[in-house]
CSV table of C-alpha atoms and ligand atoms in Angstrom, one decimal:
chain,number,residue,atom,x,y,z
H,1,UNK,CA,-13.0,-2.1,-73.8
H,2,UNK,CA,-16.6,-2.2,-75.2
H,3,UNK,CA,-17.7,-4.8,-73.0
H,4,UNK,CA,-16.3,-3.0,-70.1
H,5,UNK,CA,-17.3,0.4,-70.9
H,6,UNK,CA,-21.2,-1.0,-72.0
H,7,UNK,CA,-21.2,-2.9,-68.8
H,8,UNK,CA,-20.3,-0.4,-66.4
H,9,UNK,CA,-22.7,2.1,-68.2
H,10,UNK,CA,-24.7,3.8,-65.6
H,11,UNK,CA,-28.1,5.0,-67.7
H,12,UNK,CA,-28.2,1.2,-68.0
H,13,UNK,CA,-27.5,0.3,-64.8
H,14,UNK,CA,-30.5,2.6,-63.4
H,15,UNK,CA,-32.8,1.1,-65.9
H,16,UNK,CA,-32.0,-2.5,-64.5
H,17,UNK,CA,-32.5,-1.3,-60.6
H,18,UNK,CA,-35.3,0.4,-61.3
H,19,UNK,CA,-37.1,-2.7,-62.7
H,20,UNK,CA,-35.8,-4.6,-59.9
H,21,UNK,CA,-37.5,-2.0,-57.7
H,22,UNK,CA,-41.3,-2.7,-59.8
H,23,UNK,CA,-40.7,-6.5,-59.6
H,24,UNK,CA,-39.8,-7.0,-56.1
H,25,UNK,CA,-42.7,-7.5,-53.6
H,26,UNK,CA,-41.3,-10.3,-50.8
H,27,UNK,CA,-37.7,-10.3,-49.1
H,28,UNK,CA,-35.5,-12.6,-50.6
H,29,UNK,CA,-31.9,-13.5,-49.9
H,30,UNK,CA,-29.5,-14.4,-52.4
H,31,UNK,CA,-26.1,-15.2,-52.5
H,32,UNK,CA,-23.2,-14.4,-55.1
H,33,UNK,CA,-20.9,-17.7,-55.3
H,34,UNK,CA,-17.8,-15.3,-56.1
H,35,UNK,CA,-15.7,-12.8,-54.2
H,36,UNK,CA,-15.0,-11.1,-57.6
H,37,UNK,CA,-19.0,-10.6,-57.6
H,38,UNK,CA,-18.9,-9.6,-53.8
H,39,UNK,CA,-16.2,-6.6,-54.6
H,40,UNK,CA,-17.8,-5.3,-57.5
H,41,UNK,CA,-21.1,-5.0,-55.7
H,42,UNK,CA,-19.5,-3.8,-52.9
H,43,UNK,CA,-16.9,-1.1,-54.7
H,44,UNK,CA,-20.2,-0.4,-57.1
H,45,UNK,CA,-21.8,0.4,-54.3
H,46,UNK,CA,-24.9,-1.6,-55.5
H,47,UNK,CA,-25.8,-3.2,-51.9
H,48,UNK,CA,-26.7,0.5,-51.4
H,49,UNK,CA,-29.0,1.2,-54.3
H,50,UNK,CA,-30.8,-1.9,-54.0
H,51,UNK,CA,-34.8,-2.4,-52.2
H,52,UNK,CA,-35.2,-2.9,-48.9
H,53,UNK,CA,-36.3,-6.2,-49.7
H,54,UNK,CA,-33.0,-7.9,-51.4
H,55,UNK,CA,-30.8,-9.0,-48.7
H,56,UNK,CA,-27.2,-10.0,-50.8
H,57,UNK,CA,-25.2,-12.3,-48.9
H,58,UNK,CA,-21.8,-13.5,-50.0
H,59,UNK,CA,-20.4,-17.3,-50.8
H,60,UNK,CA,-17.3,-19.1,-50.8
H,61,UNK,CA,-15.5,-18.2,-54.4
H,62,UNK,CA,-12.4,-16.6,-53.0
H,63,UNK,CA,-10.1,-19.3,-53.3
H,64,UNK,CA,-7.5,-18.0,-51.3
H,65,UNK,CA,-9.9,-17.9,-48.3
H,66,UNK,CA,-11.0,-21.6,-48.8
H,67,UNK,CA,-7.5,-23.0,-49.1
H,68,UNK,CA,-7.1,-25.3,-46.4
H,69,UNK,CA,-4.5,-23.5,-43.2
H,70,UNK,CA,-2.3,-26.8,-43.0
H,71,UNK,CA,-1.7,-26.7,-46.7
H,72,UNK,CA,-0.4,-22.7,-46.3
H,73,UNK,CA,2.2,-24.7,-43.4
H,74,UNK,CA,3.0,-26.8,-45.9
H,75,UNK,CA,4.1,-24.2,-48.5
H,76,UNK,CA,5.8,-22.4,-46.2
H,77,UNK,CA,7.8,-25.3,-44.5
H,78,UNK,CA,8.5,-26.3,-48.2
H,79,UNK,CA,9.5,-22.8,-48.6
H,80,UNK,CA,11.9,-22.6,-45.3
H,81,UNK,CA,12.4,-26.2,-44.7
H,82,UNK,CA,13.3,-27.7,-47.7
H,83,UNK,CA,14.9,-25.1,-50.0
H,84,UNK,CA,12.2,-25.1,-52.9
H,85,UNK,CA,11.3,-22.3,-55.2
H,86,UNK,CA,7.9,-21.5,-54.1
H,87,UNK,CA,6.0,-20.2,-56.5
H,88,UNK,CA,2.2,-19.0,-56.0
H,89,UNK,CA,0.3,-16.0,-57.3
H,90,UNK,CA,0.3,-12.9,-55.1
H,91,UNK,CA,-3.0,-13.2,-53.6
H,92,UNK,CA,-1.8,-16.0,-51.2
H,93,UNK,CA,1.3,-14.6,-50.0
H,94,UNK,CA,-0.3,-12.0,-47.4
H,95,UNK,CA,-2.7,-14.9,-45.7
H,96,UNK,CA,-2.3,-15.8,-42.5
H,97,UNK,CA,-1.3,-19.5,-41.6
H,98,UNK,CA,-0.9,-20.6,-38.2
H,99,UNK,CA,2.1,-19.0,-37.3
H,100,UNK,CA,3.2,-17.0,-40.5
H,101,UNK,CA,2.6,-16.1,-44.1
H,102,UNK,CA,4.1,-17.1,-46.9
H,103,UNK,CA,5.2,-12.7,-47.0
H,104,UNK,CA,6.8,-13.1,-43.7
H,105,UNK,CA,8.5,-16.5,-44.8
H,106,UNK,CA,9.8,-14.2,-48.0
H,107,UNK,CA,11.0,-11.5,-45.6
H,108,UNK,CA,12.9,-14.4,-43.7
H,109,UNK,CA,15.2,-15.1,-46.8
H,110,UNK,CA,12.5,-18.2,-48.3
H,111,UNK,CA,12.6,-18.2,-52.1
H,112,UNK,CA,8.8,-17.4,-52.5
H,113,UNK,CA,8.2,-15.9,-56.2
H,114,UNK,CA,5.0,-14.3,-57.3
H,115,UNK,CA,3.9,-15.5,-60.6
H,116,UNK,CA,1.3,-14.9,-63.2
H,117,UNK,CA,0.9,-18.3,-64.7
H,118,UNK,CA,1.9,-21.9,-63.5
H,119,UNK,CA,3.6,-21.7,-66.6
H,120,UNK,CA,6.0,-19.8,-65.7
H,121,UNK,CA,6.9,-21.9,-62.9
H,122,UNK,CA,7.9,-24.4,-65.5
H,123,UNK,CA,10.0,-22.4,-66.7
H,124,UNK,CA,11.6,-21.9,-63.7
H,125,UNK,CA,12.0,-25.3,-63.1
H,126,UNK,CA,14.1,-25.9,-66.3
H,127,UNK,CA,16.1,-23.0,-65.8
H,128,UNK,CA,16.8,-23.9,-62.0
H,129,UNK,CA,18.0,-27.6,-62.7
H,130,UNK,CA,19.2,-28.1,-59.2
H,131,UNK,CA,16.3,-26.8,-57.3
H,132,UNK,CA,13.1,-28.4,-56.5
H,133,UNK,CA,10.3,-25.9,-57.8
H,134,UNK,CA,7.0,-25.5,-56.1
H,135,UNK,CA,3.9,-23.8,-57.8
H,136,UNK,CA,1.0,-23.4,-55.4
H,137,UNK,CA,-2.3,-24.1,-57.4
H,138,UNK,CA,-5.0,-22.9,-55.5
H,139,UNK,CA,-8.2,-21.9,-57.0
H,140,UNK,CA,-11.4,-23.2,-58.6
H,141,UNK,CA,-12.3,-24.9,-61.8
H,142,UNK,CA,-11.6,-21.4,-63.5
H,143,UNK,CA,-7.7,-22.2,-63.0
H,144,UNK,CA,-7.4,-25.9,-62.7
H,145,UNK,CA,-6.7,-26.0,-66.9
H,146,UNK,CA,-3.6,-23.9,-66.6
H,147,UNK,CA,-2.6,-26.1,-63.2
H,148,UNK,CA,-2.8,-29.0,-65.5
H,149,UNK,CA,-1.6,-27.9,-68.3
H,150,UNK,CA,1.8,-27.2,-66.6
H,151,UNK,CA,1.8,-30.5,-65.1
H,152,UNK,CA,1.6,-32.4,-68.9
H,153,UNK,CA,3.9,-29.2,-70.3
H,154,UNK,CA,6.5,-30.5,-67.3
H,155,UNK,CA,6.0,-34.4,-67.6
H,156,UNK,CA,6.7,-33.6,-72.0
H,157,UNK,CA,9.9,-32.0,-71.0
H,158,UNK,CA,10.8,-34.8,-68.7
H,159,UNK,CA,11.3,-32.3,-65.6
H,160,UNK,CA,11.8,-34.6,-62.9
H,161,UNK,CA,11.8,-30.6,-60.3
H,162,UNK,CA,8.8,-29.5,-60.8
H,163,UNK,CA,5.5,-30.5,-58.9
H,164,UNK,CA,2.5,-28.6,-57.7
H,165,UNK,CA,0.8,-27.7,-54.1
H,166,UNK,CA,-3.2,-28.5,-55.2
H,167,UNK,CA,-5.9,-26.8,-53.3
H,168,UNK,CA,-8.7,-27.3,-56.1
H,169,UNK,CA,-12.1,-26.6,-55.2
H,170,UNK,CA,-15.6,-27.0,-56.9
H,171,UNK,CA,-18.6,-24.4,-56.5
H,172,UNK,CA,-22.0,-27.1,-57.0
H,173,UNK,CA,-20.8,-28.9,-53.7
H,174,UNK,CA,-20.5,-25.8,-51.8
H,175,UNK,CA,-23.7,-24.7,-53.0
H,176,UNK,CA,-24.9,-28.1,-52.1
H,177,UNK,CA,-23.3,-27.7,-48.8
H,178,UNK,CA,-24.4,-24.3,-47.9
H,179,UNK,CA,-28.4,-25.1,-48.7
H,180,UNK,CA,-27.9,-28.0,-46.4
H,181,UNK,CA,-26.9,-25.8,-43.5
H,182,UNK,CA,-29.4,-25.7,-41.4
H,183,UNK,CA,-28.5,-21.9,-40.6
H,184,UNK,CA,-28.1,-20.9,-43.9
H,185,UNK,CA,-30.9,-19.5,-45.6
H,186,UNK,CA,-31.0,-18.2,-49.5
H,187,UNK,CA,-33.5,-17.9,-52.2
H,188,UNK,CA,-31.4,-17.6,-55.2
H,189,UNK,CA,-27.8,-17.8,-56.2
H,190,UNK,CA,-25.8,-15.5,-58.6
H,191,UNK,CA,-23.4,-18.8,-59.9
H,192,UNK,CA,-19.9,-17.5,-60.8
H,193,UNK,CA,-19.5,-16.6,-64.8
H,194,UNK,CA,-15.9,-17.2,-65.4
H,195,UNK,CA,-16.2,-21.2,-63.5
H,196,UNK,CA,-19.3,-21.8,-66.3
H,197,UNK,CA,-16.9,-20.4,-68.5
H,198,UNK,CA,-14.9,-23.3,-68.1
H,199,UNK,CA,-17.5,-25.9,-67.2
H,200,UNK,CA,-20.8,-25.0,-68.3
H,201,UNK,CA,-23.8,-24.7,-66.3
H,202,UNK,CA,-25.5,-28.3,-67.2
H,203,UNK,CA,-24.4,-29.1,-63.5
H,204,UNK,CA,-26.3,-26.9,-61.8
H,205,UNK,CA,-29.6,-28.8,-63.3
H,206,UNK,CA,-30.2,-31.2,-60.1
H,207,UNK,CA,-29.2,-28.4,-57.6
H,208,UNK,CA,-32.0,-26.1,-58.8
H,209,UNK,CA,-34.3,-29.6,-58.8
H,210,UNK,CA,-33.4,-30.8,-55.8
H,211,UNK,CA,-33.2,-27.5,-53.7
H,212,UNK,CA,-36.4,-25.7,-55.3
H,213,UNK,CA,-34.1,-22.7,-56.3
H,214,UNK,CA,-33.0,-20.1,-59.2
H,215,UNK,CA,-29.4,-20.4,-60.3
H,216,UNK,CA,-28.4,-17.6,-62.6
H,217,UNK,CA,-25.4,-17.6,-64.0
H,218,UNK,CA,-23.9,-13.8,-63.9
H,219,UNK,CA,-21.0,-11.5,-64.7
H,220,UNK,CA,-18.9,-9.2,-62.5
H,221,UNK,CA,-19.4,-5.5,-64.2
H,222,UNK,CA,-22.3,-3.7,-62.2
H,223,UNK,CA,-24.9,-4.2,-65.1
H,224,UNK,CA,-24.0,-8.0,-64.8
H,225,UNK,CA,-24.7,-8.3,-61.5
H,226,UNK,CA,-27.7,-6.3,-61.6
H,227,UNK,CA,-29.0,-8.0,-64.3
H,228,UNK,CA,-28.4,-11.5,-62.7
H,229,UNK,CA,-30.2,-10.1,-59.3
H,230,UNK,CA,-33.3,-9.3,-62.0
H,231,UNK,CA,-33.3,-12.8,-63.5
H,232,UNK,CA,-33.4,-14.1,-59.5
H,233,UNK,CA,-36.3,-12.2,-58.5
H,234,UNK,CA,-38.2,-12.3,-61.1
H,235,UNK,CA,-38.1,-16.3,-60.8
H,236,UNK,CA,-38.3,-16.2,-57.5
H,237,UNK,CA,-41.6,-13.6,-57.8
H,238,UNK,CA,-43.4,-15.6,-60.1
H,239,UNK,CA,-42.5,-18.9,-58.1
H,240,UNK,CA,-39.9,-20.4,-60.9
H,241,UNK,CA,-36.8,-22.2,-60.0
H,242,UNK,CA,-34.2,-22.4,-63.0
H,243,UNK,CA,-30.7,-21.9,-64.4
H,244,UNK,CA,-30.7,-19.3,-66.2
H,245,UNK,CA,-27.6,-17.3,-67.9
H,246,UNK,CA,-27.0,-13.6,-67.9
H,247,UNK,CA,-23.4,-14.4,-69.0
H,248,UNK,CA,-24.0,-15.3,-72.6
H,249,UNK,CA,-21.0,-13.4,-74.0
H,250,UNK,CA,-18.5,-15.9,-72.4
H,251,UNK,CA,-21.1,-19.2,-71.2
H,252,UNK,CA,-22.4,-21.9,-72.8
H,253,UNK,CA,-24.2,-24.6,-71.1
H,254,UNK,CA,-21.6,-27.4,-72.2
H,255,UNK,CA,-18.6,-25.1,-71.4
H,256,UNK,CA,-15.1,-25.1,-72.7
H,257,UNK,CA,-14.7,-28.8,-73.5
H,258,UNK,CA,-10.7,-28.4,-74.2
H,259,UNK,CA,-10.3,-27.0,-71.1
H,260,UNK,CA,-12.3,-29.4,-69.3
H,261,UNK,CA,-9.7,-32.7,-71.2
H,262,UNK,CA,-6.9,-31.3,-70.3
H,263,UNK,CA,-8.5,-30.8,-66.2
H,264,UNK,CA,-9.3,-34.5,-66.3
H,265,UNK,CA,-6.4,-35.8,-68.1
H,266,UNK,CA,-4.6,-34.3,-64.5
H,267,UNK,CA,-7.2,-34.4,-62.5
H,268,UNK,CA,-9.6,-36.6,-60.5
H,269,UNK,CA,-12.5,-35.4,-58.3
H,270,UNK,CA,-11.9,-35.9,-54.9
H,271,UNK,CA,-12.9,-34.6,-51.3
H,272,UNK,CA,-12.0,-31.5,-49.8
H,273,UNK,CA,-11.3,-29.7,-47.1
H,274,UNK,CA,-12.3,-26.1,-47.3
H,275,UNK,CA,-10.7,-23.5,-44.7
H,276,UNK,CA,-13.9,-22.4,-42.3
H,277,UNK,CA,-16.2,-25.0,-43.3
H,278,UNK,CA,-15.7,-28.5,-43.2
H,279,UNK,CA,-14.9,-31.6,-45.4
H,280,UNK,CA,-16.5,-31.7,-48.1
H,281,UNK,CA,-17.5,-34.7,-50.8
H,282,UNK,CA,-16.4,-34.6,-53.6
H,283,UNK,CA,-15.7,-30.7,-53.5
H,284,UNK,CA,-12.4,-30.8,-55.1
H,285,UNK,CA,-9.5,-32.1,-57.6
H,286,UNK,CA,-6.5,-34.0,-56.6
H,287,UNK,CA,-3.6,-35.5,-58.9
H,288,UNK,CA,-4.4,-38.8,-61.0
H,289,UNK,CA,-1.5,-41.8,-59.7
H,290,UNK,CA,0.0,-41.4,-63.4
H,291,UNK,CA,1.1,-37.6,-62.3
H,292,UNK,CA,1.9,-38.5,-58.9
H,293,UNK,CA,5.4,-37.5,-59.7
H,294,UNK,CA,4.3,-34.0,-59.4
H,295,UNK,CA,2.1,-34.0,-56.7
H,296,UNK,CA,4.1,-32.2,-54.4
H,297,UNK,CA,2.1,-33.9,-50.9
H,298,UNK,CA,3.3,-37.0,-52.5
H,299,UNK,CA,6.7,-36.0,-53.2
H,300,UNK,CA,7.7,-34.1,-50.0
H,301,UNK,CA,7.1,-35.9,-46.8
H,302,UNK,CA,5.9,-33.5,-45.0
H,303,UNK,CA,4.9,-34.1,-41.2
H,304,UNK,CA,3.1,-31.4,-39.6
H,305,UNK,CA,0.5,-31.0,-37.1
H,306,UNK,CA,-2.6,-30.2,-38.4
H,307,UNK,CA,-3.0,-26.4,-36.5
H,308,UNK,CA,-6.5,-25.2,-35.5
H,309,UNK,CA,-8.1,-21.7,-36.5
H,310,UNK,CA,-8.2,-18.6,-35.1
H,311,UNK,CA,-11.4,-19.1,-33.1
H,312,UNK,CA,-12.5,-15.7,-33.6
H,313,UNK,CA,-12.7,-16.1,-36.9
H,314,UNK,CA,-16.1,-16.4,-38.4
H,315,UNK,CA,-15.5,-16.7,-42.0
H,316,UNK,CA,-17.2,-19.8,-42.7
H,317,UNK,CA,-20.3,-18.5,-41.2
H,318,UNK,CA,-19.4,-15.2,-43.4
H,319,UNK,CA,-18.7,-17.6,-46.8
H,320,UNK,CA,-21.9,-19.6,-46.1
H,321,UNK,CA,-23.9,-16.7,-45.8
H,322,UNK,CA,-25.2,-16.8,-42.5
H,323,UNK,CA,-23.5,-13.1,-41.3
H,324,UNK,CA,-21.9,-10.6,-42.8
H,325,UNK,CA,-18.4,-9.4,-42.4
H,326,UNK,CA,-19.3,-6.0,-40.0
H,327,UNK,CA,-20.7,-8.6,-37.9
H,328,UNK,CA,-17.6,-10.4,-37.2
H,329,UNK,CA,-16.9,-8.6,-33.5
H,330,UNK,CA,-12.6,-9.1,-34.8
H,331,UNK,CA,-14.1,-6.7,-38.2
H,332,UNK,CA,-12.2,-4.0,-37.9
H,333,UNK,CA,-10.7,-4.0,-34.6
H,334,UNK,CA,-8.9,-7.2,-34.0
H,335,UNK,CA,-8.8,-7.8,-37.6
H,336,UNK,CA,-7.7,-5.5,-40.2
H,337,UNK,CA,-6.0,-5.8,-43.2
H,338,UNK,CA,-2.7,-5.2,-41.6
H,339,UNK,CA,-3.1,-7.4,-39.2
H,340,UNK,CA,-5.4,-10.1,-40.7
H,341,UNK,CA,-7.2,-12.9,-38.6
H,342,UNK,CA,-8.4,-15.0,-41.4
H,343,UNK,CA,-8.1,-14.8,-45.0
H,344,UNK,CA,-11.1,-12.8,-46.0
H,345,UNK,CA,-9.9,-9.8,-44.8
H,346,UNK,CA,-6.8,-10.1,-46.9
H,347,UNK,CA,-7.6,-11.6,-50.2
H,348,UNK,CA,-8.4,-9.5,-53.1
H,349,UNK,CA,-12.3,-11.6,-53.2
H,350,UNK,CA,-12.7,-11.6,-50.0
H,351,UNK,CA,-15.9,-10.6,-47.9
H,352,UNK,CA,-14.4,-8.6,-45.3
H,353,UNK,CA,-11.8,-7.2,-47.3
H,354,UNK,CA,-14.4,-5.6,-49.6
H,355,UNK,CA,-16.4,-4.3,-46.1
H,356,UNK,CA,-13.5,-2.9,-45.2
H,357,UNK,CA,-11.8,-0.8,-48.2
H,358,UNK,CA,-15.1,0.3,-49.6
H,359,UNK,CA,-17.6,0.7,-46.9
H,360,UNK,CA,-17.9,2.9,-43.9
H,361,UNK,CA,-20.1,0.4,-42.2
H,362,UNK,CA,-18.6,1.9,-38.8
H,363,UNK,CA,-20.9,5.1,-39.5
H,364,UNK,CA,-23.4,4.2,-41.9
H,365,UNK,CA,-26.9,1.8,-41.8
H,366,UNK,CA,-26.2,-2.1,-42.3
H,367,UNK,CA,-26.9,-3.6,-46.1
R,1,SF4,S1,-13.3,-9.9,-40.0
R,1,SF4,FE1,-11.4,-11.1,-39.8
R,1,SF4,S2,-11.7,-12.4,-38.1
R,1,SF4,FE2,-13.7,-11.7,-38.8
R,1,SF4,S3,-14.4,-13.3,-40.3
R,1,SF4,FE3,-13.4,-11.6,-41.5
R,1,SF4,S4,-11.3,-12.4,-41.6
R,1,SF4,FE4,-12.2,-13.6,-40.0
């Protein structure tokens, strides 16, 4: 509780904005990798407080928006189609694939369980020796060492049911990605704390070399996100470009090096598709050949047409920065968290979702 109460402390948190307010003198745009960083400076209301001059715009980390729309077919047709347990955490279940979700495939009789931990997926698996189980592991390098760890816990106990639905992705190529868009246009980047929990921040070197910008390495309570906004502008002011980290209670710049053997003992890097942007190298894990056993794409033949996206859905240009959700012409009217376009509106990180429950940008000037 003492790092939540000190970091949500809000004598603190004017002391940070106002030095923000004497160091900024240019506009500069910057961009929060992660959609837990978007909501709390959302909910915070902190794109209110801050200058005229700091534009925030919001990235890709919401992993349940990235994860390809085929690949949420597939879960469901493994779902309906082939009788598995499918197991996912509960995030997923209310995004939209191309006909249904995986909640309307539930509601339909499929055996779709919410879980807390791959984990327990194994343990579903043994317990269910005559059903093929399913866990759907989606996410970023933040979750890829409990996805792997179940995969060696299930190959130890010689499980021959249990595989796993990957959609891994990796935040330095969609950084990479994003400065490469043409349209695109950010100063700084707020990198995500809990991913450089896991792996450090020693990658970020030759992106902040080879792009000319800051990367700082920040928290999700309003004083960490303030502060990392500080650390930006003051680099960017004085004409720096570094990686810095205002995450110091949980980050090191080697990372958790456990965590990272057992993602490679599982894991290979790999390219990636990422729902509303494109193919990207490199950008993601897929299953090593000596795990293909529980590689469920390998294991379930499963032939389905690739479907296309809603084409009123912007939320690429949204996760690369390039709008913001209120100007989506579906925000709010087509598109609501009832009845969700695209996955931003529906996941607990994403961009719209946060415009929506915690701004009334219908009535009120644009941030
Ligand atoms: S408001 Fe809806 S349709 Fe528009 S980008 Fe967000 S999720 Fe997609």
């Amino acid at each position: 509780m003492k790092y939540l109460t000190d970091y949500r402390n809000p004598e603190l948190a004017k002391k940070i904005l106002e030095e923000i307010k004497k160091t900024v003198t240019k506009s500069w745009t910057i961009m929060e990798v992660c959609g837990g960083q978007t909501h709390s400076l959302v909910k915070n209301g902190i794109l209110d407080v801050l200058p005229k001059e700091i534009t925030m715009v919001h990235g890709p980390g919401c992993p349940v928006c990235v994860t390809p729309l085929h690949l949420i077919d597939k879960a469901i047709y493994l779902a309906k189609e082939k009788g598995v347990i499918l197991c996912s955490f509960g995030d997923m279940l209310r995004v939209p694939g191309s006909k249904e979700s995986l909640l309307e495939a539930k509601a339909q009789g499929a055996d779709i369980r919410i879980l807390y931990s791959p984990l327990e997926a194994v343990q579903i698996a043994q317990q269910n020796p005559d059903k093929e189980v399913v866990f759907f592991a989606v996410g970023f390098e933040t979750t890829a060492p409990a996805n792997a760890l179940s995969v060696i816990h299930a190959k130890k106990l010689g499980l021959k049911n249990y595989s796993i639905l990957t959609s891994h992705v990796l935040v330095p190529p969609a950084i990479e990605n994003i400065m490469e868009d043409v349209d695109a246009h950010i100063d700084g980047f707020l990198a995500a704390g809990h991913v450089c929990t896991i792996m450090g921040y020693w990658e970020y070197y030759p992106l902040v070399e080879k792009f000319k910008i800051p990367i700082v390495v920040t928290g999700f309570e309003p004083v960490d996100i303030l502060q990392g906004i500080l650390m930006v502008v003051k680099q960017l002011e004085e004409g720096r470009y570094e990686v810095e980290n205002q995450y110091t209670r949980y980050v090191t710049e080697e990372g958790n090096q456990p965590a990272q053997d057992v993602i490679f003992q599982v894991f290979e890097i790999s390219d990636r598709v990422w729902r509303g942007m494109e193919n990207i190298p490199n950008s993601g894990y897929r299953i090593k050949d000596e795990f293909a056993e529980f590689d469920a794409i390998r294991k379930f033949d499963v032939q389905l047409e690739e479907a296309e996206e809603n084409p009123e859905c912007l939320a690429g240009e949204i996760m690369k920065g390039i709008i913001k959700p209120y100007q989506c012409p579906a925000f709010g009217k087509k598109c609501t968290p009832e009845n969700p376009l695209g996955a931003p509106m529906v996941s607990s990180e994403g961009a719209c979702a946060a415009y929506y429950h915690y701004t009334n940008v219908f009535s009120s000037p644009k941030k």
